[in-house]
Amino acid sequence: MAAGVAATKKEWTACLAKSGGAPGKCEKLEKELVSTSKVAGVECCVAETVCLMRCTGTSSKANGCGAEFLAMRECNRAGGRQLMQGMSGGYEVAPGKGGLFSSAAPSLVGSVVPARSLLGMQDFGESYAASMGIHQGEVRF
């Protein structure tokens, strides 16, 4: 059964590579992969792949597609997901994965990423430079 899933995933991946960033062109293979992987109990990260492709192929990429990249990374972990989307919009340590993190992890992953803006990046750059002893307006190479 897993061999059939692997073959279908390989075919779907090849289709996506040729699709020019349009996952809809491979919808038939996508549906086949979803159904065969569900029967076999194998995670193929189909939804995460499609969401990431849609994000990076549209104007949404201006926001960085951070949630999509994180979902894709977590889905592809060899030992299974370590972080999961929480109800508050932040993330939570996945059930059974608490031993992989320090006791401070829940408070760190529970935060929500700040909105991405030019002002926010400039403020961060200035504070980061100040932490290295570089003052505003000063240039060092």
Short mmCIF file of N, CA and C in Angstrom, two decimals:
data_model
loop_
_atom_site.label_atom_id
_atom_site.label_comp_id
_atom_site.label_asym_id
_atom_site.label_seq_id
_atom_site.Cartn_x
_atom_site.Cartn_y
_atom_site.Cartn_z
N MET A 1 0.83 -1.19 0.00
CA MET A 1 0.00 0.00 0.00
C MET A 1 0.87 1.26 0.00
N ALA A 2 1.92 1.30 0.85
CA ALA A 2 2.80 2.47 0.92
C ALA A 2 3.55 2.68 -0.39
N ALA A 3 3.83 1.59 -1.11
CA ALA A 3 4.52 1.71 -2.40
C ALA A 3 3.64 2.45 -3.40
N GLY A 4 2.32 2.18 -3.35
CA GLY A 4 1.38 2.89 -4.22
C GLY A 4 1.32 4.36 -3.89
N VAL A 5 1.37 4.70 -2.62
CA VAL A 5 1.37 6.10 -2.19
C VAL A 5 2.64 6.79 -2.68
N ALA A 6 3.77 6.11 -2.52
CA ALA A 6 5.05 6.69 -2.96
C ALA A 6 5.05 6.95 -4.47
N ALA A 7 4.50 6.02 -5.23
CA ALA A 7 4.45 6.20 -6.69
C ALA A 7 3.54 7.36 -7.07
N THR A 8 2.40 7.45 -6.40
CA THR A 8 1.46 8.55 -6.68
C THR A 8 2.06 9.89 -6.27
N LYS A 9 2.76 9.91 -5.14
CA LYS A 9 3.38 11.15 -4.68
C LYS A 9 4.47 11.59 -5.66
N LYS A 10 5.24 10.65 -6.16
CA LYS A 10 6.29 10.97 -7.13
C LYS A 10 5.69 11.56 -8.39
N GLU A 11 4.58 10.97 -8.85
CA GLU A 11 3.90 11.47 -10.05
C GLU A 11 3.33 12.87 -9.80
N TRP A 12 2.73 13.08 -8.62
CA TRP A 12 2.16 14.38 -8.28
C TRP A 12 3.25 15.44 -8.18
N THR A 13 4.37 15.08 -7.55
CA THR A 13 5.49 16.01 -7.41
C THR A 13 6.04 16.41 -8.77
N ALA A 14 6.14 15.44 -9.68
CA ALA A 14 6.62 15.74 -11.04
C ALA A 14 5.64 16.67 -11.75
N CYS A 15 4.35 16.44 -11.57
CA CYS A 15 3.33 17.30 -12.17
C CYS A 15 3.45 18.72 -11.63
N LEU A 16 3.63 18.85 -10.30
CA LEU A 16 3.77 20.18 -9.70
C LEU A 16 5.00 20.91 -10.25
N ALA A 17 6.08 20.17 -10.46
CA ALA A 17 7.30 20.78 -10.98
C ALA A 17 7.08 21.35 -12.38
N LYS A 18 6.19 20.75 -13.14
CA LYS A 18 5.92 21.19 -14.51
C LYS A 18 4.75 22.18 -14.59
N SER A 19 4.06 22.41 -13.47
CA SER A 19 2.83 23.19 -13.49
C SER A 19 3.03 24.70 -13.55
N GLY A 20 4.25 25.14 -13.39
CA GLY A 20 4.50 26.58 -13.40
C GLY A 20 3.93 27.27 -12.17
N GLY A 21 3.87 26.58 -11.06
CA GLY A 21 3.38 27.17 -9.82
C GLY A 21 1.87 27.16 -9.68
N ALA A 22 1.19 26.40 -10.54
CA ALA A 22 -0.27 26.32 -10.49
C ALA A 22 -0.69 24.91 -10.06
N PRO A 23 -0.85 24.68 -8.76
CA PRO A 23 -1.17 23.33 -8.28
C PRO A 23 -2.51 22.80 -8.80
N GLY A 24 -3.39 23.67 -9.24
CA GLY A 24 -4.68 23.25 -9.78
C GLY A 24 -4.55 22.39 -11.03
N LYS A 25 -3.43 22.52 -11.73
CA LYS A 25 -3.19 21.71 -12.94
C LYS A 25 -2.99 20.24 -12.59
N CYS A 26 -2.72 19.95 -11.35
CA CYS A 26 -2.45 18.57 -10.91
C CYS A 26 -3.54 18.07 -9.97
N GLU A 27 -4.73 18.65 -10.08
CA GLU A 27 -5.80 18.35 -9.13
C GLU A 27 -6.21 16.88 -9.13
N LYS A 28 -6.24 16.25 -10.29
CA LYS A 28 -6.63 14.84 -10.36
C LYS A 28 -5.64 13.97 -9.57
N LEU A 29 -4.35 14.20 -9.78
CA LEU A 29 -3.34 13.45 -9.03
C LEU A 29 -3.37 13.80 -7.54
N GLU A 30 -3.65 15.06 -7.24
CA GLU A 30 -3.75 15.49 -5.85
C GLU A 30 -4.84 14.71 -5.11
N LYS A 31 -6.02 14.63 -5.72
CA LYS A 31 -7.13 13.90 -5.11
C LYS A 31 -6.80 12.43 -4.94
N GLU A 32 -6.15 11.86 -5.94
CA GLU A 32 -5.75 10.45 -5.86
C GLU A 32 -4.75 10.24 -4.72
N LEU A 33 -3.79 11.15 -4.59
CA LEU A 33 -2.79 11.05 -3.53
C LEU A 33 -3.43 11.19 -2.15
N VAL A 34 -4.34 12.13 -2.01
CA VAL A 34 -5.02 12.34 -0.73
C VAL A 34 -5.77 11.07 -0.33
N SER A 35 -6.49 10.48 -1.26
CA SER A 35 -7.28 9.29 -0.91
C SER A 35 -6.40 8.08 -0.63
N THR A 36 -5.37 7.84 -1.44
CA THR A 36 -4.51 6.67 -1.20
C THR A 36 -3.69 6.83 0.08
N SER A 37 -3.24 8.05 0.35
CA SER A 37 -2.44 8.26 1.57
C SER A 37 -3.31 8.13 2.82
N LYS A 38 -4.57 8.56 2.73
CA LYS A 38 -5.48 8.45 3.87
C LYS A 38 -5.75 6.97 4.18
N VAL A 39 -5.98 6.17 3.15
CA VAL A 39 -6.22 4.74 3.34
C VAL A 39 -5.00 4.05 3.93
N ALA A 40 -3.80 4.45 3.46
CA ALA A 40 -2.56 3.83 3.92
C ALA A 40 -2.08 4.40 5.26
N GLY A 41 -2.69 5.51 5.71
CA GLY A 41 -2.26 6.12 6.97
C GLY A 41 -0.91 6.80 6.87
N VAL A 42 -0.63 7.36 5.68
CA VAL A 42 0.65 8.01 5.42
C VAL A 42 0.41 9.51 5.22
N GLU A 43 1.21 10.34 5.88
CA GLU A 43 1.11 11.80 5.74
C GLU A 43 1.95 12.23 4.53
N CYS A 44 1.31 12.88 3.56
CA CYS A 44 2.03 13.32 2.36
C CYS A 44 2.11 14.84 2.24
N CYS A 45 1.61 15.56 3.21
CA CYS A 45 1.70 17.03 3.24
C CYS A 45 1.07 17.70 2.02
N VAL A 46 0.00 17.13 1.52
CA VAL A 46 -0.64 17.66 0.31
C VAL A 46 -1.20 19.05 0.56
N ALA A 47 -2.00 19.21 1.59
CA ALA A 47 -2.62 20.51 1.87
C ALA A 47 -1.56 21.58 2.13
N GLU A 48 -0.51 21.21 2.87
CA GLU A 48 0.56 22.17 3.18
C GLU A 48 1.30 22.59 1.91
N THR A 49 1.55 21.63 1.03
CA THR A 49 2.24 21.93 -0.23
C THR A 49 1.41 22.88 -1.08
N VAL A 50 0.13 22.58 -1.23
CA VAL A 50 -0.74 23.41 -2.05
C VAL A 50 -0.87 24.82 -1.45
N CYS A 51 -1.04 24.91 -0.14
CA CYS A 51 -1.15 26.23 0.51
C CYS A 51 0.12 27.05 0.30
N LEU A 52 1.28 26.42 0.44
CA LEU A 52 2.53 27.13 0.26
C LEU A 52 2.70 27.58 -1.19
N MET A 53 2.35 26.71 -2.13
CA MET A 53 2.46 27.10 -3.55
C MET A 53 1.51 28.24 -3.88
N ARG A 54 0.31 28.19 -3.34
CA ARG A 54 -0.65 29.27 -3.61
C ARG A 54 -0.18 30.58 -3.00
N CYS A 55 0.39 30.52 -1.81
CA CYS A 55 0.86 31.74 -1.16
C CYS A 55 2.03 32.36 -1.93
N THR A 56 3.02 31.54 -2.28
CA THR A 56 4.19 32.08 -2.96
C THR A 56 3.92 32.46 -4.40
N GLY A 57 2.79 32.02 -4.95
CA GLY A 57 2.45 32.34 -6.33
C GLY A 57 1.50 33.51 -6.45
N THR A 58 1.16 34.16 -5.35
CA THR A 58 0.23 35.29 -5.38
C THR A 58 0.82 36.49 -4.66
N SER A 59 0.05 37.54 -4.58
CA SER A 59 0.52 38.74 -3.88
C SER A 59 0.65 38.50 -2.38
N SER A 60 0.13 37.37 -1.87
CA SER A 60 0.26 37.05 -0.45
C SER A 60 1.71 36.87 -0.03
N LYS A 61 2.58 36.60 -1.01
CA LYS A 61 3.99 36.40 -0.66
C LYS A 61 4.62 37.67 -0.08
N ALA A 62 3.97 38.81 -0.27
CA ALA A 62 4.47 40.06 0.32
C ALA A 62 4.45 39.97 1.84
N ASN A 63 3.58 39.11 2.39
CA ASN A 63 3.51 38.92 3.84
C ASN A 63 4.51 37.88 4.33
N GLY A 64 5.25 37.28 3.41
CA GLY A 64 6.31 36.34 3.78
C GLY A 64 5.92 34.88 3.79
N CYS A 65 4.63 34.56 3.78
CA CYS A 65 4.15 33.17 3.79
C CYS A 65 4.72 32.39 4.98
N GLY A 66 4.93 33.06 6.09
CA GLY A 66 5.53 32.42 7.27
C GLY A 66 4.74 31.25 7.81
N ALA A 67 3.42 31.42 7.92
CA ALA A 67 2.59 30.33 8.45
C ALA A 67 2.62 29.13 7.52
N GLU A 68 2.64 29.38 6.22
CA GLU A 68 2.67 28.28 5.25
C GLU A 68 4.01 27.55 5.29
N PHE A 69 5.10 28.30 5.40
CA PHE A 69 6.42 27.66 5.50
C PHE A 69 6.54 26.85 6.78
N LEU A 70 6.04 27.39 7.88
CA LEU A 70 6.10 26.66 9.14
C LEU A 70 5.27 25.39 9.07
N ALA A 71 4.07 25.47 8.50
CA ALA A 71 3.22 24.28 8.36
C ALA A 71 3.91 23.22 7.51
N MET A 72 4.56 23.65 6.44
CA MET A 72 5.27 22.71 5.57
C MET A 72 6.44 22.07 6.30
N ARG A 73 7.20 22.88 7.04
CA ARG A 73 8.34 22.34 7.79
C ARG A 73 7.88 21.32 8.81
N GLU A 74 6.86 21.66 9.57
CA GLU A 74 6.38 20.75 10.60
C GLU A 74 5.82 19.47 10.01
N CYS A 75 5.15 19.57 8.89
CA CYS A 75 4.58 18.38 8.25
C CYS A 75 5.67 17.43 7.78
N ASN A 76 6.80 17.97 7.37
CA ASN A 76 7.87 17.15 6.79
C ASN A 76 8.89 16.66 7.81
N ARG A 77 8.69 16.90 9.08
CA ARG A 77 9.63 16.41 10.09
C ARG A 77 9.61 14.88 10.12
N ALA A 78 10.78 14.29 10.18
CA ALA A 78 10.89 12.82 10.18
C ALA A 78 10.17 12.21 11.38
N GLY A 79 10.22 12.84 12.53
CA GLY A 79 9.60 12.31 13.73
C GLY A 79 8.18 12.80 13.95
N GLY A 80 7.62 13.46 12.97
CA GLY A 80 6.27 14.02 13.11
C GLY A 80 6.31 15.46 13.57
N ARG A 81 5.17 16.10 13.52
CA ARG A 81 5.06 17.52 13.89
C ARG A 81 5.49 17.75 15.34
N GLN A 82 6.24 18.84 15.53
CA GLN A 82 6.64 19.22 16.88
C GLN A 82 5.84 20.43 17.36
N LEU A 83 5.38 21.24 16.44
CA LEU A 83 4.57 22.42 16.76
C LEU A 83 3.27 22.35 15.98
N MET A 84 2.20 22.81 16.60
CA MET A 84 0.90 22.82 15.95
C MET A 84 0.25 24.18 16.13
N GLN A 85 -0.58 24.57 15.16
CA GLN A 85 -1.31 25.83 15.25
C GLN A 85 -2.24 25.78 16.45
N GLY A 86 -2.17 26.80 17.30
CA GLY A 86 -3.02 26.87 18.47
C GLY A 86 -4.29 27.65 18.21
N MET A 87 -5.20 27.61 19.14
CA MET A 87 -6.48 28.32 19.01
C MET A 87 -6.28 29.84 19.04
N SER A 88 -5.22 30.32 19.70
CA SER A 88 -5.00 31.75 19.85
C SER A 88 -4.31 32.38 18.64
N GLY A 89 -3.94 31.57 17.66
CA GLY A 89 -3.23 32.09 16.50
C GLY A 89 -1.73 31.85 16.59
N GLY A 90 -1.26 31.55 17.80
CA GLY A 90 0.15 31.20 17.97
C GLY A 90 0.32 29.70 17.75
N TYR A 91 1.37 29.16 18.29
CA TYR A 91 1.64 27.73 18.13
C TYR A 91 1.75 27.07 19.49
N GLU A 92 1.56 25.75 19.48
CA GLU A 92 1.67 24.96 20.70
C GLU A 92 2.59 23.79 20.43
N VAL A 93 3.26 23.33 21.47
CA VAL A 93 4.07 22.12 21.35
C VAL A 93 3.11 20.96 21.13
N ALA A 94 3.40 20.14 20.12
CA ALA A 94 2.52 19.03 19.77
C ALA A 94 2.47 18.01 20.91
N PRO A 95 1.34 17.33 21.04
CA PRO A 95 1.22 16.30 22.08
C PRO A 95 2.33 15.25 21.96
N GLY A 96 2.95 14.94 23.08
CA GLY A 96 4.02 13.95 23.11
C GLY A 96 5.39 14.47 22.72
N LYS A 97 5.49 15.74 22.37
CA LYS A 97 6.77 16.31 21.93
C LYS A 97 7.38 17.26 22.96
N GLY A 98 6.76 17.39 24.12
CA GLY A 98 7.23 18.31 25.16
C GLY A 98 8.65 18.01 25.62
N GLY A 99 9.06 16.75 25.61
CA GLY A 99 10.40 16.39 26.04
C GLY A 99 11.50 16.89 25.13
N LEU A 100 11.15 17.33 23.93
CA LEU A 100 12.14 17.84 22.99
C LEU A 100 12.50 19.30 23.25
N PHE A 101 11.71 19.96 24.10
CA PHE A 101 11.87 21.39 24.32
C PHE A 101 12.16 21.70 25.78
N SER A 102 12.70 22.89 26.01
CA SER A 102 12.93 23.34 27.39
C SER A 102 11.59 23.78 27.98
N SER A 103 11.59 24.05 29.26
CA SER A 103 10.35 24.44 29.94
C SER A 103 9.85 25.81 29.46
N ALA A 104 10.70 26.61 28.83
CA ALA A 104 10.29 27.93 28.35
C ALA A 104 9.60 27.86 26.99
N ALA A 105 9.67 26.73 26.31
CA ALA A 105 9.14 26.62 24.95
C ALA A 105 7.67 26.99 24.81
N PRO A 106 6.80 26.52 25.69
CA PRO A 106 5.38 26.87 25.50
C PRO A 106 5.12 28.38 25.45
N SER A 107 5.82 29.15 26.25
CA SER A 107 5.59 30.60 26.23
C SER A 107 6.20 31.23 24.97
N LEU A 108 7.24 30.63 24.43
CA LEU A 108 7.86 31.17 23.22
C LEU A 108 7.04 30.88 21.98
N VAL A 109 6.56 29.64 21.83
CA VAL A 109 5.82 29.30 20.63
C VAL A 109 4.39 29.81 20.67
N GLY A 110 3.91 30.18 21.83
CA GLY A 110 2.55 30.68 21.97
C GLY A 110 2.38 32.10 21.49
N SER A 111 3.47 32.78 21.20
CA SER A 111 3.36 34.16 20.74
C SER A 111 2.93 34.21 19.28
N VAL A 112 2.42 35.35 18.87
CA VAL A 112 1.97 35.56 17.50
C VAL A 112 3.00 36.44 16.80
N VAL A 113 3.31 36.11 15.57
CA VAL A 113 4.28 36.86 14.79
C VAL A 113 3.76 38.27 14.56
N PRO A 114 4.60 39.28 14.76
CA PRO A 114 4.14 40.65 14.52
C PRO A 114 3.89 40.90 13.03
N ALA A 115 3.06 41.87 12.75
CA ALA A 115 2.78 42.23 11.35
C ALA A 115 4.08 42.69 10.69
N ARG A 116 4.27 42.29 9.47
CA ARG A 116 5.47 42.64 8.73
C ARG A 116 5.26 44.01 8.06
N SER A 117 6.15 44.96 8.38
CA SER A 117 6.04 46.29 7.78
C SER A 117 7.44 46.89 7.66
N LEU A 118 7.57 47.89 6.83
CA LEU A 118 8.85 48.57 6.65
C LEU A 118 9.30 49.20 7.96
N LEU A 119 8.39 49.85 8.65
CA LEU A 119 8.72 50.50 9.92
C LEU A 119 9.20 49.47 10.94
N GLY A 120 8.52 48.33 11.01
CA GLY A 120 8.92 47.28 11.93
C GLY A 120 10.31 46.76 11.64
N MET A 121 10.62 46.58 10.36
CA MET A 121 11.95 46.09 9.98
C MET A 121 13.02 47.14 10.29
N GLN A 122 12.70 48.41 10.05
CA GLN A 122 13.65 49.48 10.35
C GLN A 122 13.91 49.57 11.85
N ASP A 123 12.86 49.49 12.63
CA ASP A 123 13.01 49.53 14.09
C ASP A 123 13.86 48.37 14.58
N PHE A 124 13.61 47.19 14.04
CA PHE A 124 14.41 46.03 14.43
C PHE A 124 15.87 46.24 14.04
N GLY A 125 16.11 46.71 12.82
CA GLY A 125 17.48 46.94 12.35
C GLY A 125 18.23 47.92 13.22
N GLU A 126 17.55 48.98 13.63
CA GLU A 126 18.17 49.98 14.49
C GLU A 126 18.49 49.42 15.87
N SER A 127 17.56 48.67 16.44
CA SER A 127 17.82 48.10 17.77
C SER A 127 18.89 47.02 17.70
N TYR A 128 18.92 46.26 16.62
CA TYR A 128 19.94 45.22 16.45
C TYR A 128 21.32 45.87 16.30
N ALA A 129 21.40 46.92 15.49
CA ALA A 129 22.67 47.64 15.31
C ALA A 129 23.13 48.23 16.63
N ALA A 130 22.21 48.83 17.39
CA ALA A 130 22.56 49.42 18.69
C ALA A 130 23.10 48.36 19.64
N SER A 131 22.56 47.14 19.56
CA SER A 131 23.04 46.06 20.44
C SER A 131 24.48 45.67 20.10
N MET A 132 24.93 46.03 18.90
CA MET A 132 26.32 45.74 18.50
C MET A 132 27.19 46.98 18.57
N GLY A 133 26.66 48.06 19.16
CA GLY A 133 27.44 49.28 19.33
C GLY A 133 27.45 50.18 18.11
N ILE A 134 26.58 49.94 17.15
CA ILE A 134 26.50 50.79 15.95
C ILE A 134 25.32 51.73 16.16
N HIS A 135 25.60 53.02 16.15
CA HIS A 135 24.57 54.02 16.44
C HIS A 135 23.89 54.47 15.15
N GLN A 136 22.70 55.03 15.31
CA GLN A 136 21.90 55.46 14.15
C GLN A 136 22.70 56.43 13.27
N GLY A 137 22.71 56.17 11.96
CA GLY A 137 23.43 57.01 11.02
C GLY A 137 24.88 56.58 10.81
N GLU A 138 25.38 55.73 11.66
CA GLU A 138 26.76 55.25 11.57
C GLU A 138 26.82 54.02 10.66
N VAL A 139 27.87 53.96 9.84
CA VAL A 139 28.04 52.81 8.93
C VAL A 139 29.36 52.15 9.25
N ARG A 140 29.36 50.83 9.30
CA ARG A 140 30.60 50.06 9.52
C ARG A 140 30.66 48.93 8.51
N PHE A 141 31.84 48.71 7.98
CA PHE A 141 32.03 47.59 7.05
C PHE A 141 33.12 46.70 7.55
#
